[in-house]
Short mmCIF file of C-alpha atoms and ligand atoms in Angstrom, two decimals:
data_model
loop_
_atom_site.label_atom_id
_atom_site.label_comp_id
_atom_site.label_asym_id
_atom_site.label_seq_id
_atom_site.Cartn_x
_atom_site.Cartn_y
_atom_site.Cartn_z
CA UNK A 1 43.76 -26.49 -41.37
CA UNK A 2 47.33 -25.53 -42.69
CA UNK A 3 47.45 -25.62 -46.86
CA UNK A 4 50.63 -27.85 -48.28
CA UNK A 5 51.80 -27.71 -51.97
CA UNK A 6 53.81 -30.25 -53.00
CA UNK A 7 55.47 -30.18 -56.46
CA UNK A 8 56.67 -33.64 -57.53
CA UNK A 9 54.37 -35.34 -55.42
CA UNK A 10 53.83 -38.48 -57.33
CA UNK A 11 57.77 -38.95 -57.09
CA UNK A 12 59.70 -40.80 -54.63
CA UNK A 13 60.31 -37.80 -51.91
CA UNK A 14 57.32 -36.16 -53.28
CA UNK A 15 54.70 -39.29 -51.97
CA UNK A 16 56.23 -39.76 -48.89
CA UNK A 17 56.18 -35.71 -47.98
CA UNK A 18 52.61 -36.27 -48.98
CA UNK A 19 52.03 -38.83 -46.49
CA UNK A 20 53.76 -37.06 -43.82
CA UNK A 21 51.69 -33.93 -44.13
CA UNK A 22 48.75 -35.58 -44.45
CA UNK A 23 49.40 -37.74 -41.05
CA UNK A 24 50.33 -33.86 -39.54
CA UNK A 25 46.79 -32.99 -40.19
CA UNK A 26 47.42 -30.71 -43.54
CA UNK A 27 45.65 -30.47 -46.27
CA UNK A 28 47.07 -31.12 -49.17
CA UNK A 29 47.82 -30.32 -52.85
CA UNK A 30 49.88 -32.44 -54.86
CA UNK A 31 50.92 -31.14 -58.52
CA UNK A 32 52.91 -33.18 -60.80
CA UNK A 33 53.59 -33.75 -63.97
CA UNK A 34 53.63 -37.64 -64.53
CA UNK A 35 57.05 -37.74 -66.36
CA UNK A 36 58.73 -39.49 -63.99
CA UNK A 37 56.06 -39.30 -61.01
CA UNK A 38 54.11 -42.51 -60.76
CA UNK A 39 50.44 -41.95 -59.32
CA UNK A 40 50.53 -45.56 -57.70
CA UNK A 41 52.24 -43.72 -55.12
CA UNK A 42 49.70 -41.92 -53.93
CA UNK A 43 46.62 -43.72 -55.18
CA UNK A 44 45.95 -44.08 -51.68
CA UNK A 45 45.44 -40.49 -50.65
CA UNK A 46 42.98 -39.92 -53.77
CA UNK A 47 40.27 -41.06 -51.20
CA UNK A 48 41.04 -38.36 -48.65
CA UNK A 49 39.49 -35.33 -48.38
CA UNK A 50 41.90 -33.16 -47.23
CA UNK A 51 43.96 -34.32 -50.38
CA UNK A 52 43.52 -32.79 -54.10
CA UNK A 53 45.98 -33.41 -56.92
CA UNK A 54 46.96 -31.57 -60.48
CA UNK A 55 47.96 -32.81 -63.18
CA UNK A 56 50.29 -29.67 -64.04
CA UNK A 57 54.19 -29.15 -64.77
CA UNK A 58 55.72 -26.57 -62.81
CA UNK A 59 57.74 -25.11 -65.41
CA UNK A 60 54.36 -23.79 -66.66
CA UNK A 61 52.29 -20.85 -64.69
CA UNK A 62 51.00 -22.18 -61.81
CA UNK A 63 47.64 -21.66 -60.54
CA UNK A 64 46.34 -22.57 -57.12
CA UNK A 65 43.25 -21.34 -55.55
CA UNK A 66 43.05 -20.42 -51.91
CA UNK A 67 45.22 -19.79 -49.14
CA UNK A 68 48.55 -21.61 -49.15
CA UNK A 69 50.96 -21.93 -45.97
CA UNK A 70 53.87 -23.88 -47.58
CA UNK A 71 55.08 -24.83 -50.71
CA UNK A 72 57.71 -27.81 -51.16
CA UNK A 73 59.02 -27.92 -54.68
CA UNK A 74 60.22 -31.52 -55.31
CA UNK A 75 59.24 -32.01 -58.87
CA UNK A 76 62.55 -32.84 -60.77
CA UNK A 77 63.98 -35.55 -62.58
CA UNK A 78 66.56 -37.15 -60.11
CA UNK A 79 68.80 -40.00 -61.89
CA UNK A 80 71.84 -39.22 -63.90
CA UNK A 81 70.19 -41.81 -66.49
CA UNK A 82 66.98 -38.95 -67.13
CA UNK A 83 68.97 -36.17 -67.24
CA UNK A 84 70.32 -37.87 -70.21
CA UNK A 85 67.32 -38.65 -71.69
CA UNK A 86 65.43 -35.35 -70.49
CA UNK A 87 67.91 -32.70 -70.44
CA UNK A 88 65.95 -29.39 -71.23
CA UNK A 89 63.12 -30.67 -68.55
CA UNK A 90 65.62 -30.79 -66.30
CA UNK A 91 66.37 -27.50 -66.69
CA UNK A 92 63.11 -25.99 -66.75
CA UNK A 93 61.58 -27.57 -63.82
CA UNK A 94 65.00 -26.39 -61.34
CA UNK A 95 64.77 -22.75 -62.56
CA UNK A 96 61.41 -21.73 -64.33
CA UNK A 97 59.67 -24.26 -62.08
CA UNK A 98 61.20 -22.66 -59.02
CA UNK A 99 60.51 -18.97 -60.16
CA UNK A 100 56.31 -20.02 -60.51
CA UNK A 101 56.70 -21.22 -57.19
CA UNK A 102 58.60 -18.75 -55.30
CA UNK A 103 56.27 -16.32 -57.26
CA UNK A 104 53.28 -18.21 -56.06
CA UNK A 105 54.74 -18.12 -52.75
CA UNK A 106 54.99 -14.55 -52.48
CA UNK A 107 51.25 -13.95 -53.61
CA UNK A 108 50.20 -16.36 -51.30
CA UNK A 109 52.41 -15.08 -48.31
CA UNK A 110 53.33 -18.88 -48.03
CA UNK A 111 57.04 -20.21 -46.61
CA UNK A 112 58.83 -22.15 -49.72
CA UNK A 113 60.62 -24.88 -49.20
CA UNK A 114 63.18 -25.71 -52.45
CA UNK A 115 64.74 -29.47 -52.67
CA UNK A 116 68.32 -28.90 -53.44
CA UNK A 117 71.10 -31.33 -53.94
CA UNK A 118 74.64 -32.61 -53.14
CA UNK A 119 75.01 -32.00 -56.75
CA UNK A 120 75.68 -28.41 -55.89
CA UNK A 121 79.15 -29.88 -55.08
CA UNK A 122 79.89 -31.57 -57.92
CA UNK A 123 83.02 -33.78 -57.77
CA UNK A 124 84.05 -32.20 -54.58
CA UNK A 125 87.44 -31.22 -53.47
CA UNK A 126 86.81 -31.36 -50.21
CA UNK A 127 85.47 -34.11 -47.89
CA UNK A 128 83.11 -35.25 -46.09
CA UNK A 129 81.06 -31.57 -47.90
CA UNK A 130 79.93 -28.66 -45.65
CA UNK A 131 77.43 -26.44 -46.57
CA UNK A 132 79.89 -22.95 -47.05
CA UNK A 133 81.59 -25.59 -49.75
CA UNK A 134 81.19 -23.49 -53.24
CA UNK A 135 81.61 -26.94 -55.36
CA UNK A 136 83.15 -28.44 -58.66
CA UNK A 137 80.88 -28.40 -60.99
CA UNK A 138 81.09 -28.75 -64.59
CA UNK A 139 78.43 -26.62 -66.39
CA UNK A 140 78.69 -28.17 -69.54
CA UNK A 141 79.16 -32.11 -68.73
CA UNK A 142 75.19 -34.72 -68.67
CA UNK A 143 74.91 -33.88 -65.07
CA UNK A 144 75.37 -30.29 -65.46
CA UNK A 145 71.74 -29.54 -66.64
CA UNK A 146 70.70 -30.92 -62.92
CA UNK A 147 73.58 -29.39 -61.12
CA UNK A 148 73.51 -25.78 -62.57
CA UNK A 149 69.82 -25.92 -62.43
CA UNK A 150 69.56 -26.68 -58.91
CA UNK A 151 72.38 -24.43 -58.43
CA UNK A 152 70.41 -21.51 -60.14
CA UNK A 153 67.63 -22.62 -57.62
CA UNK A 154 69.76 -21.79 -54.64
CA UNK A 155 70.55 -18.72 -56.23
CA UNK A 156 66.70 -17.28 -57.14
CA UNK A 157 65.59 -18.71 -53.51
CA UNK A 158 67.88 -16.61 -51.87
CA UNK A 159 67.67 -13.71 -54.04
CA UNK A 160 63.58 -13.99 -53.26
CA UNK A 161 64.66 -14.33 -49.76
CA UNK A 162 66.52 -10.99 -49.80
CA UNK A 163 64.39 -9.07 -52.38
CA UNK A 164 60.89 -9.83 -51.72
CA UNK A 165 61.94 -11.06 -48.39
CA UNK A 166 59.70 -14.53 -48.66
CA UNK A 167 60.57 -16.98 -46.16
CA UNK A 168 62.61 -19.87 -47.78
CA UNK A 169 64.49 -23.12 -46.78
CA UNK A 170 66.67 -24.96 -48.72
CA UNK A 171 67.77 -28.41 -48.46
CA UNK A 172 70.34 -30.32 -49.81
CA UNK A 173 69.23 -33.67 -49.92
CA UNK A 174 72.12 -36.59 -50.31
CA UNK A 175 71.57 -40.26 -51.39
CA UNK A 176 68.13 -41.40 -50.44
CA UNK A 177 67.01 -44.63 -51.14
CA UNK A 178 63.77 -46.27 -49.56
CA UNK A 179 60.10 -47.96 -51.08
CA UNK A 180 58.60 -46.05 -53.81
CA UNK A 181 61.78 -45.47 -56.01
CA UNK A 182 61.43 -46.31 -59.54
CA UNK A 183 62.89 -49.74 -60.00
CA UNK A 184 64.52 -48.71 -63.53
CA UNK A 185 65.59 -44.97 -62.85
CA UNK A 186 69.13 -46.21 -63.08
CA UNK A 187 70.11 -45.14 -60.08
CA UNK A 188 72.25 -47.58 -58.43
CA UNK A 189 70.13 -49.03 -55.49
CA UNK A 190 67.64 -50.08 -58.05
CA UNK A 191 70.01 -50.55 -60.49
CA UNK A 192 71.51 -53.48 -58.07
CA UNK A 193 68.22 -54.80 -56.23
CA UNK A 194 66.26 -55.12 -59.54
CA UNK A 195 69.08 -56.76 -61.43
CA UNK A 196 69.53 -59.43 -58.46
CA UNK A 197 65.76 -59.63 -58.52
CA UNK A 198 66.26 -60.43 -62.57
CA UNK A 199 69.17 -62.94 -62.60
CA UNK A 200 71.34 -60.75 -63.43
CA UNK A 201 75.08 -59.64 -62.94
CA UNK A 202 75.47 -56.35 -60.77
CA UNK A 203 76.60 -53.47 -63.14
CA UNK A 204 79.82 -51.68 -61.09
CA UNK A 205 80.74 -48.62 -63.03
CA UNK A 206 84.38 -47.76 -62.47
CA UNK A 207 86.53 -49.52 -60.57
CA UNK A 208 83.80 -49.19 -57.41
CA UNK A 209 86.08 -47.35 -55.40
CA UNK A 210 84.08 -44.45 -55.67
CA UNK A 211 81.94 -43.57 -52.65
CA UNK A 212 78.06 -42.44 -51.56
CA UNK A 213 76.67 -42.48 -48.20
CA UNK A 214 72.79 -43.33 -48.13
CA UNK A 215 70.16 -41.74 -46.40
CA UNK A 216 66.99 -44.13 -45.60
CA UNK A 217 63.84 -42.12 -46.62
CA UNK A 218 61.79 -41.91 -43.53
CA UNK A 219 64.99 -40.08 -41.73
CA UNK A 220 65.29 -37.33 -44.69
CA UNK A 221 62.03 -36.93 -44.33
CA UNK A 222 61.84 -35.98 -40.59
CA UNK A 223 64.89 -33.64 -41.38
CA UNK A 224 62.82 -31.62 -44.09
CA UNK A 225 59.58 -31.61 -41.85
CA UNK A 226 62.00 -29.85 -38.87
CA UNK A 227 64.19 -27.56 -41.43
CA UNK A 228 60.54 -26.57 -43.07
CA UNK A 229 59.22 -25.44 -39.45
CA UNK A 230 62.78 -23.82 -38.69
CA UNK A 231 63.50 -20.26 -39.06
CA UNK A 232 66.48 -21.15 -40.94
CA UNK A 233 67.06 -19.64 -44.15
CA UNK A 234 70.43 -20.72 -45.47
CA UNK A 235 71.33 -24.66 -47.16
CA UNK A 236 70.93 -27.43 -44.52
CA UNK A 237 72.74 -30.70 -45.57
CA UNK A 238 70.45 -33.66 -44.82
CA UNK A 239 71.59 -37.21 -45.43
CA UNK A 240 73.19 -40.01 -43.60
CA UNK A 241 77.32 -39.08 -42.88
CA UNK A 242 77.98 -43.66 -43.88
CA UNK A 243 80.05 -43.48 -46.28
CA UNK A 244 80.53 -46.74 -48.73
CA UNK A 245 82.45 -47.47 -52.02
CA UNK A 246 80.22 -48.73 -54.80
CA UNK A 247 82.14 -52.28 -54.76
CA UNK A 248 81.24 -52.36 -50.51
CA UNK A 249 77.61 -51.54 -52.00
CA UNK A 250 77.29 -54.56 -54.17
CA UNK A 251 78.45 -57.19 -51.75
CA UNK A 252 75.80 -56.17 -49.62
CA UNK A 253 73.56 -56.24 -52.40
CA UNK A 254 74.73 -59.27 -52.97
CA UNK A 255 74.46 -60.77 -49.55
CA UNK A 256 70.92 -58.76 -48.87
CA UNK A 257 69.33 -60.42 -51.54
CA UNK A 258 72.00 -64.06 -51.95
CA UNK A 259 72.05 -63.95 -55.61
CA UNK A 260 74.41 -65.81 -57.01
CA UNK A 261 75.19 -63.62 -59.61
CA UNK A 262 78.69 -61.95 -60.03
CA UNK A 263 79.78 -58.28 -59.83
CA UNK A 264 80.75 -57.24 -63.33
CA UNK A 265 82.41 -53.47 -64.31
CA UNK A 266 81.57 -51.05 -66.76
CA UNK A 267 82.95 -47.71 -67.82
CA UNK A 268 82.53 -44.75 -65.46
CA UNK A 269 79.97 -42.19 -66.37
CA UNK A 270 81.10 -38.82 -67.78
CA UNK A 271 81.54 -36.54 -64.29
CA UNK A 272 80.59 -39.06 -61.71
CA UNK A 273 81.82 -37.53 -58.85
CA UNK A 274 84.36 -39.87 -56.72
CA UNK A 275 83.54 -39.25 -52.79
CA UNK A 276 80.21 -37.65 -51.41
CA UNK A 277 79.59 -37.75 -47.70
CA UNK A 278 77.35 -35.17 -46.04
CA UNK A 279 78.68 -33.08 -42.99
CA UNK A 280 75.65 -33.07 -40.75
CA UNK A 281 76.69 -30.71 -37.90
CA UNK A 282 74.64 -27.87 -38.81
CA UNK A 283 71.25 -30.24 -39.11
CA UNK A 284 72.64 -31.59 -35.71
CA UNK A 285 72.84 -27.79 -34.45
CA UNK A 286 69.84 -26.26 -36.05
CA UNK A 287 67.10 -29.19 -36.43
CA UNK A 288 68.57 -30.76 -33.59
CA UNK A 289 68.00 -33.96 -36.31
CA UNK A 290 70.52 -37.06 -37.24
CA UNK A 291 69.97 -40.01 -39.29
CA UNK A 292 68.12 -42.96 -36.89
CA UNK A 293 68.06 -45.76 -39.44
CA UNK A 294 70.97 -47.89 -40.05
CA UNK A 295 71.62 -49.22 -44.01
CA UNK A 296 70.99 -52.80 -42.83
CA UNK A 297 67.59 -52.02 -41.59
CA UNK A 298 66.70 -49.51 -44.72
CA UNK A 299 67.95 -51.73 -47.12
CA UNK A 300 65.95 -54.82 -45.62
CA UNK A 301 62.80 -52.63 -45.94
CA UNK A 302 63.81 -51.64 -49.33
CA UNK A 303 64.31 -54.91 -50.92
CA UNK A 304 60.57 -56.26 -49.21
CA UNK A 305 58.96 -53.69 -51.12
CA UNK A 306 60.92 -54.39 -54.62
CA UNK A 307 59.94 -57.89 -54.24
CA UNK A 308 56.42 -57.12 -53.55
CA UNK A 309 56.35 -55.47 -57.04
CA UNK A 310 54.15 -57.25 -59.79
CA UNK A 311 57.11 -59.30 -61.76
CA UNK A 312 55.91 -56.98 -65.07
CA UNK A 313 57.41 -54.31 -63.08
CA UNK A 314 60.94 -55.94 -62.90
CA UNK A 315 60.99 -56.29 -66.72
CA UNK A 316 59.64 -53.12 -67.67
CA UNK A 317 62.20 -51.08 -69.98
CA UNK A 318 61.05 -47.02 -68.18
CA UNK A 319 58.37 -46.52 -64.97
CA UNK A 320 57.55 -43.23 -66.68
CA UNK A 321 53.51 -42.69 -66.84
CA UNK A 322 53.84 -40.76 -69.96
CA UNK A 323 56.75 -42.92 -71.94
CA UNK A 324 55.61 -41.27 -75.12
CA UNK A 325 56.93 -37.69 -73.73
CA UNK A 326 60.64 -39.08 -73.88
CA UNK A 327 62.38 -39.24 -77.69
CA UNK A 328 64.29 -41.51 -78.15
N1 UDP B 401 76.50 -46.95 -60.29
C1 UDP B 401 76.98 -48.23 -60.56
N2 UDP B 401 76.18 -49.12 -61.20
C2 UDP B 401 74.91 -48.82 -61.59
C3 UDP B 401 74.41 -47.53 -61.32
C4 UDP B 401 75.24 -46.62 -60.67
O1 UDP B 401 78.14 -48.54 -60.20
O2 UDP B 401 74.25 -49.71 -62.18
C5 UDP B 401 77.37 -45.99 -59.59
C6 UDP B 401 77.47 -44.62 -60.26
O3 UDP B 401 78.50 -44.63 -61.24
C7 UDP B 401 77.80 -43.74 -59.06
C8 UDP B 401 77.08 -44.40 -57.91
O4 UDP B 401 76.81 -45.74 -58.32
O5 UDP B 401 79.18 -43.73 -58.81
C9 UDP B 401 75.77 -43.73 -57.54
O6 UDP B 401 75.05 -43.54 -58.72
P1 UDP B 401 73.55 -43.02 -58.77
O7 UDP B 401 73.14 -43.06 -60.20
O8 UDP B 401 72.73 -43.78 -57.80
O9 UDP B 401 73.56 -41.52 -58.25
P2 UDP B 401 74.62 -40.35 -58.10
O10 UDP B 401 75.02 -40.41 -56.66
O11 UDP B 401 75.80 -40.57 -59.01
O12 UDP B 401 73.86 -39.15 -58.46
#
């Protein structure tokens, strides 16, 4: 039986890469911290026996026993909103957390794969974003503990890659969105679903003319699982090429869920870049992969599992297990 670590695995990517594995007949070892990991996402798998999980943070030594085959390291905060409130985590967990791995992953003569991000691109100059795209990215701005840590990531990977010659993959994951994402991260699916689930107005930063494409998770997913069993060592972007302004993104918010509650607008955030759009042709090439699932069908899915949600959930101020980590 092949051996899977998965950092972050009480996270939103992190659970459903458990799953996945799991239902490829792997065993598995989650690690996570509980910061912003929730363990309701994989209180299921806690019965399995090919499943074991630690309680650990990443940015600290890491110590698994036995043979390990792959390591994906998906532990990191992921919401503009958290790297606000946990800046220096941030950090840590994108470059010391990637160093224990890739470390581990030498002594264990396992094949690492690292989650990278459109971030790496900043507010990009040019559109839709291939991977040989170097970026605009301001080191010192709220997002820049996330981008330049990520972007350090890339950096030690590859420099693993060449030095110690360990077998790495990176991916740059765009806007995901799918069940399990924390309903008051602040990013802006949530943002929109919960507050039409609350009676509230939708919060439109900007003007709304701004632009993300969204990935549904099951189809990022897929990508990783083929770019993890490629031989592929440089970036892959994977993420779904429809693009649509933030103001599109409410109205179908809007209509998704028929609130009648209004759109209103509230100051941009600091560095929030103004078009993303992945440019898939080397996943297409490579992984032979592209996005199945269509943003009317994803979002459906999405809302039915929001609304399942105990209505505590909706009124809760953070998800985070460990709230008392966080000052204020
Ligand atoms: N956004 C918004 N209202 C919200 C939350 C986010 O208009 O309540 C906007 C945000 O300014 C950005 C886009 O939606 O332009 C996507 O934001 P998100 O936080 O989801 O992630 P990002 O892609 O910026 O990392």
């Amino acid at each position: 039986m092949k051996r899977v670590l998965i950092t972050g695995a009480a996270g939103f990517l992190g659970s459903h890469l458990c799953d996945r594995f799991i239902k490829e007949g792997y065993y598995v070892i989650g690690m996570d911290n509980l910061i912003t990991g929730n363990l309701k996402n994989i209180e299921h798998l806690f019965k399995l026996k090919e499943f074991e999980f630690y309680h650990h943070d990443v940015s600290k030594f890491i110590y698994v026993p036995g043979e390990l085959d792959y390591i994906l390291h998906f532990a990191s905060p992921a919401s503009p909103i958290d790297y606000l409130k946990i800046p220096i985590q941030t950090l840590k967990v994108g470059s010391l957390g990637t160093h224990n791995c890739l470390g581990l992953a030498k002594a264990k003569g396992a094949r690492m794969l690292i989650a990278s991000t459109s971030e790496v691109y900043g507010d990009p100059l040019i559109h839709p974003q291939t991977e040989d795209y170097w970026g605009n990215v301001n080191p010192i701005g709220p997002r820049g503990v996330y981008d330049e840590s990520k972007r350090f990531q890339e950096a030690i990977t590859m420099a693993y890659h060449r030095y110690h010659g360990v077998e790495t993959r990176i991916v740059r994951i765009f806007n995901t969105y799918g069940p399990r994402m924390r309903l008051n991260d602040g990013r802006v699916l949530p943002a929109f679903i919960g507050q039409a689930l609350r009676g509230e107005d939708l919060t439109v930063f900007g003007d709304g003319s701004q632009t993300r494409s969204f990935c549904y998770v099951d189809d990022l997913i897929e990508g990783i699982y083929r770019l993890l069993q490629s031989d592929y060592a440089e970036p892959v972007n994977v993420g779904n090429p429809d693009e649509i302004t933030i103001a599109q993104f409410a109205e179908e918010i809007i209509k998704l869920t028929g609130t009648d509650q209004k759109v209103i607008y509230k100051p941009l955030p600091v560095d929030d870049p103004m078009q993303r759009q992945p440019n898939i042709d080397r996943a297409r090439a490579i992984l032979g992969w592209e996005p199945k699932v269509s943003r009317a069908e994803g979002l459906k899915i999405t809302y039915e599992y929001f609304k399942s949600l105990p209505e505590e959930e909706l009124f809760k101020k953070d998800h985070n297990t460990f709230e008392g980590y966080i000052r204020k």
